[in-house]
PDB file of C-alpha atoms in Angstrom:
ATOM      1  CA  MET A   4     -21.247-249.817-157.327  1.00 33.00           C
ATOM      2  CA  SER A   5     -24.088-252.063-158.353  1.00 37.00           C
ATOM      3  CA  GLY A   6     -25.381-249.580-160.953  1.00 37.00           C
ATOM      4  CA  GLU A   7     -22.200-250.087-162.994  1.00 36.00           C
ATOM      5  CA  ARG A   8     -22.454-253.839-163.239  1.00 40.00           C
ATOM      6  CA  PRO A   9     -22.730-255.149-166.802  1.00 37.00           C
ATOM      7  CA  PRO A  10     -26.188-256.518-167.639  1.00 41.00           C
ATOM      8  CA  GLU A  11     -26.599-260.246-167.343  1.00 44.00           C
ATOM      9  CA  ALA A  12     -28.107-261.824-170.433  1.00 45.00           C
ATOM     10  CA  PRO A  13     -31.247-263.911-169.989  1.00 48.00           C
ATOM     11  CA  GLU A  14     -30.530-267.602-169.980  1.00 45.00           C
ATOM     12  CA  GLY A  15     -30.983-269.856-172.989  1.00 44.00           C
ATOM     13  CA  ALA A  16     -31.782-268.761-176.504  1.00 39.00           C
ATOM     14  CA  ALA A  17     -33.023-265.388-175.311  1.00 43.00           C
ATOM     15  CA  GLY A  18     -29.565-264.356-174.285  1.00 46.00           C
ATOM     16  CA  ARG A  19     -28.120-264.764-177.765  1.00 49.00           C
ATOM     17  CA  LYS A  20     -30.590-263.767-180.430  1.00 52.00           C
ATOM     18  CA  ALA A  21     -34.320-263.086-180.266  1.00 52.00           C
ATOM     19  CA  GLY A  22     -35.504-266.613-180.814  1.00 53.00           C
ATOM     20  CA  GLY A  23     -32.680-267.514-183.198  1.00 65.00           C
ATOM     21  CA  ARG A  24     -33.220-271.002-184.582  1.00 78.00           C
ATOM     22  CA  GLY A  25     -35.639-271.719-181.726  1.00 80.00           C
ATOM     23  CA  GLY A  26     -38.255-269.486-183.356  1.00 84.00           C
ATOM     24  CA  TRP A  27     -38.117-271.463-186.603  1.00 90.00           C
ATOM     25  CA  ILE A  28     -38.247-274.756-184.724  1.00 90.00           C
ATOM     26  CA  PHE A  29     -41.332-273.508-182.854  1.00 88.00           C
ATOM     27  CA  LEU A  30     -42.963-272.510-186.156  1.00 91.00           C
ATOM     28  CA  ALA A  31     -42.116-275.935-187.627  1.00 94.00           C
ATOM     29  CA  ILE A  32     -43.703-277.698-184.612  1.00 93.00           C
ATOM     30  CA  VAL A  33     -46.882-275.631-184.991  1.00 92.00           C
ATOM     31  CA  ALA A  34     -46.913-276.407-188.730  1.00 94.00           C
ATOM     32  CA  GLY A  35     -46.635-280.068-187.765  1.00 95.00           C
ATOM     33  CA  LEU A  36     -49.672-279.688-185.492  1.00 93.00           C
ATOM     34  CA  TYR A  37     -51.599-278.249-188.438  1.00 94.00           C
ATOM     35  CA  GLY A  38     -50.546-281.231-190.516  1.00 94.00           C
ATOM     36  CA  LEU A  39     -51.776-283.539-187.785  1.00 93.00           C
ATOM     37  CA  ALA A  40     -55.046-281.633-187.452  1.00 91.00           C
ATOM     38  CA  ALA A  41     -55.526-281.776-191.233  1.00 92.00           C
ATOM     39  CA  LEU A  42     -55.121-285.560-191.140  1.00 93.00           C
ATOM     40  CA  PHE A  43     -58.106-285.846-188.780  1.00 89.00           C
ATOM     41  CA  ASP A  44     -60.177-282.855-189.877  1.00 88.00           C
ATOM     42  CA  ARG A  45     -59.114-281.120-193.060  1.00 91.00           C
ATOM     43  CA  GLU A  46     -61.940-278.611-192.833  1.00 91.00           C
ATOM     44  CA  ALA A  47     -61.014-277.535-189.294  1.00 89.00           C
ATOM     45  CA  ALA A  48     -57.394-276.990-190.324  1.00 91.00           C
ATOM     46  CA  GLY A  49     -58.616-274.858-193.226  1.00 92.00           C
ATOM     47  CA  ARG A  50     -60.859-272.845-190.897  1.00 92.00           C
ATOM     48  CA  SER A  51     -57.904-272.340-188.543  1.00 91.00           C
ATOM     49  CA  LEU A  52     -55.879-270.871-191.405  1.00 93.00           C
ATOM     50  CA  GLN A  53     -58.744-268.464-192.141  1.00 93.00           C
ATOM     51  CA  VAL A  54     -58.790-267.415-188.471  1.00 88.00           C
ATOM     52  CA  PHE A  55     -54.990-267.018-188.701  1.00 90.00           C
ATOM     53  CA  ALA A  56     -55.337-264.731-191.710  1.00 92.00           C
ATOM     54  CA  GLY A  57     -57.806-262.578-189.765  1.00 88.00           C
ATOM     55  CA  LEU A  58     -55.553-262.419-186.684  1.00 81.00           C
ATOM     56  CA  LEU A  59     -52.546-261.623-188.854  1.00 85.00           C
ATOM     57  CA  GLY A  60     -54.407-258.682-190.378  1.00 85.00           C
ATOM     58  CA  ASN A  61     -55.020-257.298-186.885  1.00 76.00           C
ATOM     59  CA  VAL A  62     -51.432-257.860-185.841  1.00 76.00           C
ATOM     60  CA  VAL A  63     -49.609-256.148-188.707  1.00 83.00           C
ATOM     61  CA  PRO A  64     -49.989-252.618-187.231  1.00 81.00           C
ATOM     62  CA  ALA A  65     -48.729-253.919-183.867  1.00 75.00           C
ATOM     63  CA  LEU A  66     -45.720-255.468-185.608  1.00 80.00           C
ATOM     64  CA  GLY A  67     -44.997-252.089-187.176  1.00 84.00           C
ATOM     65  CA  LEU A  68     -45.071-250.609-183.679  1.00 79.00           C
ATOM     66  CA  VAL A  69     -42.689-253.331-182.448  1.00 79.00           C
ATOM     67  CA  LEU A  70     -40.241-252.476-185.233  1.00 86.00           C
ATOM     68  CA  VAL A  71     -40.364-248.780-184.338  1.00 88.00           C
ATOM     69  CA  LEU A  72     -39.982-249.469-180.587  1.00 83.00           C
ATOM     70  CA  LEU A  73     -37.051-251.827-181.136  1.00 84.00           C
ATOM     71  CA  PHE A  74     -35.361-249.204-183.293  1.00 89.00           C
ATOM     72  CA  LEU A  75     -35.907-246.488-180.666  1.00 88.00           C
ATOM     73  CA  VAL A  76     -34.706-248.739-177.829  1.00 82.00           C
ATOM     74  CA  ASN A  77     -31.541-249.575-179.772  1.00 84.00           C
ATOM     75  CA  LEU A  78     -30.995-245.966-180.800  1.00 86.00           C
ATOM     76  CA  LEU A  79     -31.793-244.067-177.620  1.00 84.00           C
ATOM     77  CA  LEU A  80     -31.324-246.400-174.666  1.00 78.00           C
ATOM     78  CA  SER A  81     -27.780-247.214-173.777  1.00 79.00           C
ATOM     79  CA  PRO A  82     -27.101-249.977-171.249  1.00 75.00           C
ATOM     80  CA  LYS A  83     -26.019-247.230-168.827  1.00 78.00           C
ATOM     81  CA  ARG A  84     -29.343-245.411-169.124  1.00 81.00           C
ATOM     82  CA  VAL A  85     -31.435-248.589-168.797  1.00 78.00           C
ATOM     83  CA  GLU A  86     -29.332-249.573-165.795  1.00 77.00           C
ATOM     84  CA  LYS A  87     -30.088-246.185-164.242  1.00 81.00           C
ATOM     85  CA  TYR A  88     -33.874-246.277-164.741  1.00 82.00           C
ATOM     86  CA  LEU A  89     -34.643-250.005-164.691  1.00 84.00           C
ATOM     87  CA  GLY A  90     -31.490-251.690-163.455  1.00 83.00           C
ATOM     88  CA  ARG A  91     -30.279-252.794-160.045  1.00 83.00           C
ATOM     89  CA  GLY A  92     -29.729-249.284-158.785  1.00 81.00           C
ATOM     90  CA  SER A  93     -33.082-247.925-159.986  1.00 83.00           C
ATOM     91  CA  GLY A  94     -34.866-248.378-156.628  1.00 88.00           C
ATOM     92  CA  LEU A  95     -38.414-247.060-156.198  1.00 92.00           C
ATOM     93  CA  ARG A  96     -38.191-245.107-159.467  1.00 92.00           C
ATOM     94  CA  GLY A  97     -37.628-248.400-161.308  1.00 93.00           C
ATOM     95  CA  TRP A  98     -40.736-249.971-159.772  1.00 94.00           C
ATOM     96  CA  VAL A  99     -42.908-246.947-160.525  1.00 94.00           C
ATOM     97  CA  THR A 100     -41.570-246.807-164.092  1.00 92.00           C
ATOM     98  CA  ALA A 101     -42.224-250.529-164.655  1.00 93.00           C
ATOM     99  CA  LEU A 102     -45.769-250.421-163.228  1.00 93.00           C
ATOM    100  CA  ALA A 103     -46.671-247.273-165.167  1.00 92.00           C
ATOM    101  CA  ALA A 104     -45.213-248.705-168.373  1.00 89.00           C
ATOM    102  CA  GLY A 105     -47.190-251.923-167.858  1.00 89.00           C
ATOM    103  CA  VAL A 106     -50.465-250.106-167.230  1.00 88.00           C
ATOM    104  CA  ILE A 107     -50.175-247.803-170.238  1.00 85.00           C
ATOM    105  CA  SER A 108     -48.730-250.386-172.625  1.00 81.00           C
ATOM    106  CA  THR A 109     -51.139-251.702-175.209  1.00 74.00           C
ATOM    107  CA  GLY A 110     -50.999-254.221-178.026  1.00 73.00           C
ATOM    108  CA  PRO A 111     -50.198-257.915-178.079  1.00 76.00           C
ATOM    109  CA  VAL A 112     -48.013-259.337-175.348  1.00 82.00           C
ATOM    110  CA  TYR A 113     -45.311-260.629-177.698  1.00 78.00           C
ATOM    111  CA  ALA A 114     -44.641-256.999-178.638  1.00 79.00           C
ATOM    112  CA  ALA A 115     -43.824-256.472-174.970  1.00 85.00           C
ATOM    113  CA  TYR A 116     -41.662-259.658-174.925  1.00 89.00           C
ATOM    114  CA  ALA A 117     -39.612-258.374-177.853  1.00 86.00           C
ATOM    115  CA  VAL A 118     -39.015-254.939-176.354  1.00 87.00           C
ATOM    116  CA  LEU A 119     -38.374-256.339-172.855  1.00 91.00           C
ATOM    117  CA  ARG A 120     -35.791-258.706-174.279  1.00 91.00           C
ATOM    118  CA  GLU A 121     -33.871-255.758-175.703  1.00 88.00           C
ATOM    119  CA  LEU A 122     -34.179-253.857-172.408  1.00 90.00           C
ATOM    120  CA  ARG A 123     -33.016-256.953-170.491  1.00 91.00           C
ATOM    121  CA  LEU A 124     -29.914-257.184-172.646  1.00 89.00           C
ATOM    122  CA  LYS A 125     -29.264-253.544-171.787  1.00 87.00           C
ATOM    123  CA  GLY A 126     -29.575-254.164-168.044  1.00 89.00           C
ATOM    124  CA  MET A 127     -33.249-254.188-167.008  1.00 91.00           C
ATOM    125  CA  ARG A 128     -33.918-256.206-163.832  1.00 93.00           C
ATOM    126  CA  PRO A 129     -35.974-259.415-164.236  1.00 94.00           C
ATOM    127  CA  SER A 130     -38.064-258.317-161.250  1.00 94.00           C
ATOM    128  CA  LEU A 131     -39.126-255.162-163.077  1.00 95.00           C
ATOM    129  CA  MET A 132     -39.774-257.136-166.285  1.00 95.00           C
ATOM    130  CA  ALA A 133     -42.129-259.414-164.346  1.00 95.00           C
ATOM    131  CA  ALA A 134     -43.836-256.445-162.661  1.00 96.00           C
ATOM    132  CA  LEU A 135     -44.309-254.703-165.996  1.00 94.00           C
ATOM    133  CA  LEU A 136     -45.815-257.816-167.589  1.00 95.00           C
ATOM    134  CA  TYR A 137     -48.151-258.267-164.606  1.00 95.00           C
ATOM    135  CA  ALA A 138     -49.244-254.611-164.611  1.00 94.00           C
ATOM    136  CA  ARG A 139     -50.338-255.073-168.223  1.00 92.00           C
ATOM    137  CA  ALA A 140     -53.365-256.829-166.705  1.00 92.00           C
ATOM    138  CA  VAL A 141     -54.731-253.362-165.895  1.00 91.00           C
ATOM    139  CA  LYS A 142     -56.243-252.318-169.202  1.00 84.00           C
ATOM    140  CA  LEU A 143     -56.943-248.597-168.909  1.00 81.00           C
ATOM    141  CA  PRO A 144     -59.127-248.267-172.034  1.00 74.00           C
ATOM    142  CA  LEU A 145     -61.231-251.248-170.915  1.00 79.00           C
ATOM    143  CA  LEU A 146     -61.815-250.103-167.326  1.00 85.00           C
ATOM    144  CA  PRO A 147     -65.211-248.493-168.121  1.00 83.00           C
ATOM    145  CA  LEU A 148     -66.372-251.855-169.449  1.00 80.00           C
ATOM    146  CA  LEU A 149     -65.131-253.640-166.332  1.00 85.00           C
ATOM    147  CA  VAL A 150     -67.045-251.089-164.233  1.00 88.00           C
ATOM    148  CA  HIS A 151     -70.133-251.696-166.372  1.00 82.00           C
ATOM    149  CA  TYR A 152     -70.066-255.460-165.738  1.00 83.00           C
ATOM    150  CA  PHE A 153     -68.757-255.640-162.181  1.00 89.00           C
ATOM    151  CA  GLY A 154     -69.204-252.233-160.525  1.00 91.00           C
ATOM    152  CA  ILE A 155     -66.774-249.517-159.508  1.00 93.00           C
ATOM    153  CA  ALA A 156     -65.852-250.951-156.078  1.00 94.00           C
ATOM    154  CA  TYR A 157     -64.969-254.331-157.584  1.00 94.00           C
ATOM    155  CA  THR A 158     -62.965-252.684-160.377  1.00 93.00           C
ATOM    156  CA  GLY A 159     -61.043-250.474-157.945  1.00 95.00           C
ATOM    157  CA  LEU A 160     -60.216-253.435-155.716  1.00 95.00           C
ATOM    158  CA  LEU A 161     -59.202-255.627-158.626  1.00 95.00           C
ATOM    159  CA  VAL A 162     -56.840-252.957-159.963  1.00 96.00           C
ATOM    160  CA  PHE A 163     -55.381-252.479-156.470  1.00 96.00           C
ATOM    161  CA  TRP A 164     -54.730-256.195-155.973  1.00 97.00           C
ATOM    162  CA  ILE A 165     -53.320-256.622-159.488  1.00 97.00           C
ATOM    163  CA  LEU A 166     -50.786-253.827-158.898  1.00 97.00           C
ATOM    164  CA  ALA A 167     -49.957-255.173-155.438  1.00 97.00           C
ATOM    165  CA  PHE A 168     -49.318-258.621-156.875  1.00 97.00           C
ATOM    166  CA  ALA A 169     -47.312-257.116-159.751  1.00 97.00           C
ATOM    167  CA  VAL A 170     -44.874-255.834-157.119  1.00 97.00           C
ATOM    168  CA  LEU A 171     -45.027-259.023-155.037  1.00 96.00           C
ATOM    169  CA  GLY A 172     -44.504-261.238-158.098  1.00 95.00           C
ATOM    170  CA  GLY A 173     -41.681-258.969-159.245  1.00 95.00           C
ATOM    171  CA  LEU A 174     -39.987-259.250-155.849  1.00 95.00           C
ATOM    172  CA  VAL A 175     -40.202-263.052-155.942  1.00 95.00           C
ATOM    173  CA  MET A 176     -38.887-263.141-159.523  1.00 94.00           C
ATOM    174  CA  GLY A 177     -36.082-260.826-158.505  1.00 91.00           C
ATOM    175  CA  TRP A 178     -35.240-262.974-155.511  1.00 92.00           C
ATOM    176  CA  VAL A 179     -35.010-266.095-157.703  1.00 90.00           C
ATOM    177  CA  GLU A 180     -33.507-264.612-160.881  1.00 83.00           C
ATOM    178  CA  GLU A 181     -31.222-261.921-159.519  1.00 75.00           C
ATOM    179  CA  GLU A 182     -29.641-263.658-156.536  1.00 69.00           C
TER     180      GLU A 182
ATOM    181  CA  MET B   5     -26.558-238.146-185.932  1.00 66.00           C
ATOM    182  CA  ASP B   6     -23.808-240.314-187.348  1.00 83.00           C
ATOM    183  CA  ALA B   7     -25.082-242.136-190.479  1.00 85.00           C
ATOM    184  CA  ASN B   8     -22.881-245.100-189.720  1.00 87.00           C
ATOM    185  CA  ARG B   9     -24.440-245.483-186.253  1.00 86.00           C
ATOM    186  CA  LEU B  10     -27.943-245.206-187.743  1.00 89.00           C
ATOM    187  CA  ARG B  11     -27.103-247.976-190.231  1.00 90.00           C
ATOM    188  CA  GLN B  12     -25.742-250.149-187.439  1.00 88.00           C
ATOM    189  CA  VAL B  13     -28.816-249.627-185.252  1.00 88.00           C
ATOM    190  CA  LEU B  14     -31.168-250.263-188.171  1.00 91.00           C
ATOM    191  CA  GLY B  15     -29.313-253.466-189.071  1.00 91.00           C
ATOM    192  CA  LYS B  16     -29.440-254.739-185.479  1.00 87.00           C
ATOM    193  CA  THR B  17     -33.136-253.853-185.217  1.00 88.00           C
ATOM    194  CA  LEU B  18     -33.995-255.637-188.471  1.00 91.00           C
ATOM    195  CA  ARG B  19     -32.067-258.770-187.435  1.00 89.00           C
ATOM    196  CA  THR B  20     -33.934-258.871-184.107  1.00 84.00           C
ATOM    197  CA  PHE B  21     -37.252-258.246-185.850  1.00 87.00           C
ATOM    198  CA  VAL B  22     -36.726-261.023-188.411  1.00 89.00           C
ATOM    199  CA  ASN B  23     -35.913-263.441-185.584  1.00 84.00           C
ATOM    200  CA  ILE B  24     -39.164-262.516-183.827  1.00 82.00           C
ATOM    201  CA  LEU B  25     -41.352-263.104-186.909  1.00 87.00           C
ATOM    202  CA  PRO B  26     -41.458-266.944-186.807  1.00 89.00           C
ATOM    203  CA  ILE B  27     -42.349-266.786-183.091  1.00 84.00           C
ATOM    204  CA  VAL B  28     -45.229-264.385-183.769  1.00 82.00           C
ATOM    205  CA  ALA B  29     -46.437-266.411-186.754  1.00 87.00           C
ATOM    206  CA  GLY B  30     -46.224-269.647-184.746  1.00 87.00           C
ATOM    207  CA  MET B  31     -48.143-268.134-181.855  1.00 81.00           C
ATOM    208  CA  LEU B  32     -50.896-266.804-184.111  1.00 83.00           C
ATOM    209  CA  LEU B  33     -51.167-270.156-185.896  1.00 89.00           C
ATOM    210  CA  LEU B  34     -51.364-272.002-182.570  1.00 85.00           C
ATOM    211  CA  THR B  35     -53.987-269.584-181.235  1.00 79.00           C
ATOM    212  CA  SER B  36     -56.060-269.966-184.421  1.00 85.00           C
ATOM    213  CA  LEU B  37     -55.913-273.751-184.186  1.00 87.00           C
ATOM    214  CA  LEU B  38     -57.022-273.757-180.535  1.00 80.00           C
ATOM    215  CA  LEU B  39     -59.839-271.278-181.202  1.00 77.00           C
ATOM    216  CA  THR B  40     -61.101-273.469-184.053  1.00 83.00           C
ATOM    217  CA  LEU B  41     -60.785-276.830-182.323  1.00 80.00           C
ATOM    218  CA  PHE B  42     -62.198-275.737-178.951  1.00 71.00           C
ATOM    219  CA  PRO B  43     -64.725-272.975-179.666  1.00 63.00           C
ATOM    220  CA  ASP B  44     -67.170-273.938-176.908  1.00 58.00           C
ATOM    221  CA  LEU B  45     -64.759-274.678-174.129  1.00 57.00           C
ATOM    222  CA  LEU B  46     -66.372-272.189-171.787  1.00 60.00           C
ATOM    223  CA  SER B  47     -69.830-272.470-170.304  1.00 63.00           C
ATOM    224  CA  ALA B  48     -71.481-271.972-166.939  1.00 64.00           C
ATOM    225  CA  ARG B  49     -72.221-275.726-166.837  1.00 71.00           C
ATOM    226  CA  LEU B  50     -68.547-276.388-166.174  1.00 76.00           C
ATOM    227  CA  PHE B  51     -68.812-274.630-162.810  1.00 81.00           C
ATOM    228  CA  GLY B  52     -70.873-275.474-159.731  1.00 79.00           C
ATOM    229  CA  GLY B  53     -68.397-277.253-157.489  1.00 82.00           C
ATOM    230  CA  PRO B  54     -66.939-275.988-154.202  1.00 86.00           C
ATOM    231  CA  PRO B  55     -65.652-272.374-154.419  1.00 83.00           C
ATOM    232  CA  TRP B  56     -61.982-273.358-154.415  1.00 86.00           C
ATOM    233  CA  ALA B  57     -62.573-275.885-157.213  1.00 89.00           C
ATOM    234  CA  ASP B  58     -64.478-273.301-159.260  1.00 88.00           C
ATOM    235  CA  ALA B  59     -61.672-270.781-158.721  1.00 89.00           C
ATOM    236  CA  LEU B  60     -59.093-273.366-159.766  1.00 92.00           C
ATOM    237  CA  LEU B  61     -61.154-274.146-162.868  1.00 91.00           C
ATOM    238  CA  GLY B  62     -61.540-270.421-163.609  1.00 91.00           C
ATOM    239  CA  THR B  63     -57.792-269.943-163.301  1.00 94.00           C
ATOM    240  CA  ALA B  64     -57.061-272.948-165.506  1.00 93.00           C
ATOM    241  CA  ILE B  65     -59.474-271.781-168.219  1.00 89.00           C
ATOM    242  CA  GLY B  66     -58.133-268.207-168.065  1.00 90.00           C
ATOM    243  CA  SER B  67     -54.590-269.549-168.339  1.00 92.00           C
ATOM    244  CA  VAL B  68     -55.193-271.389-171.598  1.00 87.00           C
ATOM    245  CA  ALA B  69     -57.565-268.796-173.068  1.00 81.00           C
ATOM    246  CA  ALA B  70     -56.066-266.939-175.983  1.00 70.00           C
ATOM    247  CA  GLY B  71     -58.593-264.207-176.758  1.00 71.00           C
ATOM    248  CA  PRO B  72     -58.416-260.482-175.991  1.00 72.00           C
ATOM    249  CA  PRO B  73     -59.180-259.313-172.400  1.00 79.00           C
ATOM    250  CA  LEU B  74     -62.426-257.774-173.603  1.00 73.00           C
ATOM    251  CA  VAL B  75     -63.751-261.298-174.210  1.00 74.00           C
ATOM    252  CA  SER B  76     -62.974-262.249-170.601  1.00 83.00           C
ATOM    253  CA  TYR B  77     -65.015-259.300-169.281  1.00 82.00           C
ATOM    254  CA  VAL B  78     -68.024-260.202-171.387  1.00 76.00           C
ATOM    255  CA  LEU B  79     -67.675-263.886-170.553  1.00 80.00           C
ATOM    256  CA  GLY B  80     -67.116-263.152-166.854  1.00 84.00           C
ATOM    257  CA  GLY B  81     -70.220-260.954-166.774  1.00 83.00           C
ATOM    258  CA  GLU B  82     -72.265-263.716-168.413  1.00 78.00           C
ATOM    259  CA  LEU B  83     -70.971-266.379-166.038  1.00 83.00           C
ATOM    260  CA  LEU B  84     -71.718-264.152-163.051  1.00 85.00           C
ATOM    261  CA  SER B  85     -75.281-263.568-164.261  1.00 80.00           C
ATOM    262  CA  LYS B  86     -75.721-267.345-164.559  1.00 80.00           C
ATOM    263  CA  GLY B  87     -74.794-267.860-160.924  1.00 84.00           C
ATOM    264  CA  VAL B  88     -71.105-268.707-161.171  1.00 86.00           C
ATOM    265  CA  SER B  89     -69.313-267.391-158.050  1.00 88.00           C
ATOM    266  CA  GLN B  90     -67.432-264.110-158.111  1.00 89.00           C
ATOM    267  CA  PHE B  91     -64.464-266.029-156.756  1.00 91.00           C
ATOM    268  CA  ALA B  92     -64.288-268.161-159.907  1.00 92.00           C
ATOM    269  CA  VAL B  93     -65.026-265.269-162.254  1.00 92.00           C
ATOM    270  CA  THR B  94     -62.264-263.102-160.723  1.00 95.00           C
ATOM    271  CA  ALA B  95     -59.789-265.970-161.026  1.00 95.00           C
ATOM    272  CA  LEU B  96     -60.780-266.298-164.694  1.00 93.00           C
ATOM    273  CA  LEU B  97     -60.417-262.548-165.363  1.00 93.00           C
ATOM    274  CA  VAL B  98     -57.013-262.265-163.710  1.00 95.00           C
ATOM    275  CA  SER B  99     -55.474-265.428-165.134  1.00 95.00           C
ATOM    276  CA  TRP B 100     -56.796-264.499-168.610  1.00 92.00           C
ATOM    277  CA  VAL B 101     -54.488-261.470-168.707  1.00 91.00           C
ATOM    278  CA  THR B 102     -51.576-262.620-166.556  1.00 94.00           C
ATOM    279  CA  VAL B 103     -50.995-266.305-167.427  1.00 94.00           C
ATOM    280  CA  GLY B 104     -50.252-267.247-171.019  1.00 89.00           C
ATOM    281  CA  ILE B 105     -49.954-270.968-171.637  1.00 90.00           C
ATOM    282  CA  VAL B 106     -50.390-270.474-175.388  1.00 86.00           C
ATOM    283  CA  GLN B 107     -47.813-267.674-175.363  1.00 88.00           C
ATOM    284  CA  LEU B 108     -45.413-269.650-173.172  1.00 91.00           C
ATOM    285  CA  PRO B 109     -43.194-270.902-176.042  1.00 90.00           C
ATOM    286  CA  ALA B 110     -42.788-267.353-177.340  1.00 89.00           C
ATOM    287  CA  GLU B 111     -42.084-265.968-173.874  1.00 92.00           C
ATOM    288  CA  ALA B 112     -39.552-268.722-173.215  1.00 93.00           C
ATOM    289  CA  LEU B 113     -37.776-268.106-176.518  1.00 90.00           C
ATOM    290  CA  LEU B 114     -37.552-264.356-175.993  1.00 91.00           C
ATOM    291  CA  LEU B 115     -37.159-263.963-172.226  1.00 93.00           C
ATOM    292  CA  GLY B 116     -35.722-267.307-171.175  1.00 93.00           C
ATOM    293  CA  ARG B 117     -37.351-270.625-170.236  1.00 93.00           C
ATOM    294  CA  ARG B 118     -36.832-270.322-166.492  1.00 94.00           C
ATOM    295  CA  PHE B 119     -38.174-266.779-166.388  1.00 95.00           C
ATOM    296  CA  ALA B 120     -41.270-267.739-168.426  1.00 95.00           C
ATOM    297  CA  LEU B 121     -42.086-270.856-166.397  1.00 96.00           C
ATOM    298  CA  LEU B 122     -41.548-269.195-163.045  1.00 96.00           C
ATOM    299  CA  ARG B 123     -43.473-266.049-163.988  1.00 96.00           C
ATOM    300  CA  ASN B 124     -46.456-268.001-165.319  1.00 96.00           C
ATOM    301  CA  GLY B 125     -46.456-270.304-162.288  1.00 96.00           C
ATOM    302  CA  LEU B 126     -46.474-267.321-159.941  1.00 96.00           C
ATOM    303  CA  CYS B 127     -49.219-265.645-161.964  1.00 96.00           C
ATOM    304  CA  PHE B 128     -51.325-268.824-161.798  1.00 96.00           C
ATOM    305  CA  LEU B 129     -51.083-268.874-157.993  1.00 96.00           C
ATOM    306  CA  SER B 130     -51.624-265.142-157.647  1.00 96.00           C
ATOM    307  CA  ALA B 131     -54.800-265.276-159.769  1.00 96.00           C
ATOM    308  CA  MET B 132     -56.283-267.550-157.098  1.00 94.00           C
ATOM    309  CA  ALA B 133     -54.973-265.286-154.335  1.00 95.00           C
ATOM    310  CA  ILE B 134     -56.388-262.141-155.958  1.00 96.00           C
ATOM    311  CA  ALA B 135     -59.766-263.849-156.424  1.00 94.00           C
ATOM    312  CA  TRP B 136     -59.817-264.770-152.751  1.00 94.00           C
ATOM    313  CA  LEU B 137     -58.625-261.333-151.555  1.00 95.00           C
ATOM    314  CA  THR B 138     -61.099-259.490-153.780  1.00 94.00           C
ATOM    315  CA  ALA B 139     -63.981-261.594-152.496  1.00 90.00           C
ATOM    316  CA  LEU B 140     -62.750-261.027-148.936  1.00 91.00           C
ATOM    317  CA  THR B 141     -62.255-257.261-149.191  1.00 93.00           C
ATOM    318  CA  LEU B 142     -65.209-256.305-151.414  1.00 92.00           C
ATOM    319  CA  PRO B 143     -67.775-256.453-148.565  1.00 91.00           C
ATOM    320  CA  LEU B 144     -65.591-253.990-146.617  1.00 88.00           C
ATOM    321  CA  LEU B 145     -66.344-251.353-149.253  1.00 83.00           C
ATOM    322  CA  GLY B 146     -70.064-251.871-148.780  1.00 67.00           C
TER     323      GLY B 146
END
């Protein structure tokens, strides 16, 4: 039965550790870019670091949330349970769960990457990961503002098409990644 | 609950979290650098070509933009009021929240390179498609 298949790890570094050495290499490359920027415009590099400090301040609560979510995923979700709700055998329930989770999820996208990586290792389908990430484009708390700028008909249509393409994109990702 | 299991889970969680930190820090540093070096990238003057070219430009700008979605709404509203087509503005709004060129290294490290590239490529194309479909179907709603 397909629901009992062991989860396939994502390819590359993601399948082993979250980032592993790759994360540090990425940070080193970005640090190198700062060094390069400082060579040409020391002041701009300094301003960038100030912007970074501001962004970091905003991100710390989200990182706390990531830590809590990772802990809960590891504690409560067994590969069997993830396979049941978001794995190959999850069917329509899996799609609805992924879309709903995407729409209600808030916070920075890398928080979602980190949690999705854990869920993937426990058996979540790539198609549902892609659908969830796409459905994050519907920002529930910001919908009133979208209505204010663009009108209710436009907002309703946009949300409809975003969700439709979340499913379509998920199906294509599933076709490529899961076959 | 078994204390040994709790310790194990906590240890695994902390190891994962520590591995994520350099990716998050790198992404924030990269975003800060781009925001500082290219603060005035967006303006209505950039647009004004054929609709498909404006939509492509909107999608490209939304794809590299690194700010919160709220900024895209405000910016989109401003562009619309300055005469930029709804086609282009919709492409900008959708790609802003679905395509992440700046976040691509982090996504590739955490979810796999092939997944990240394919997903972002699909999202780029679908931003154009959604812009077109929204413009096409909006008149039907009156």
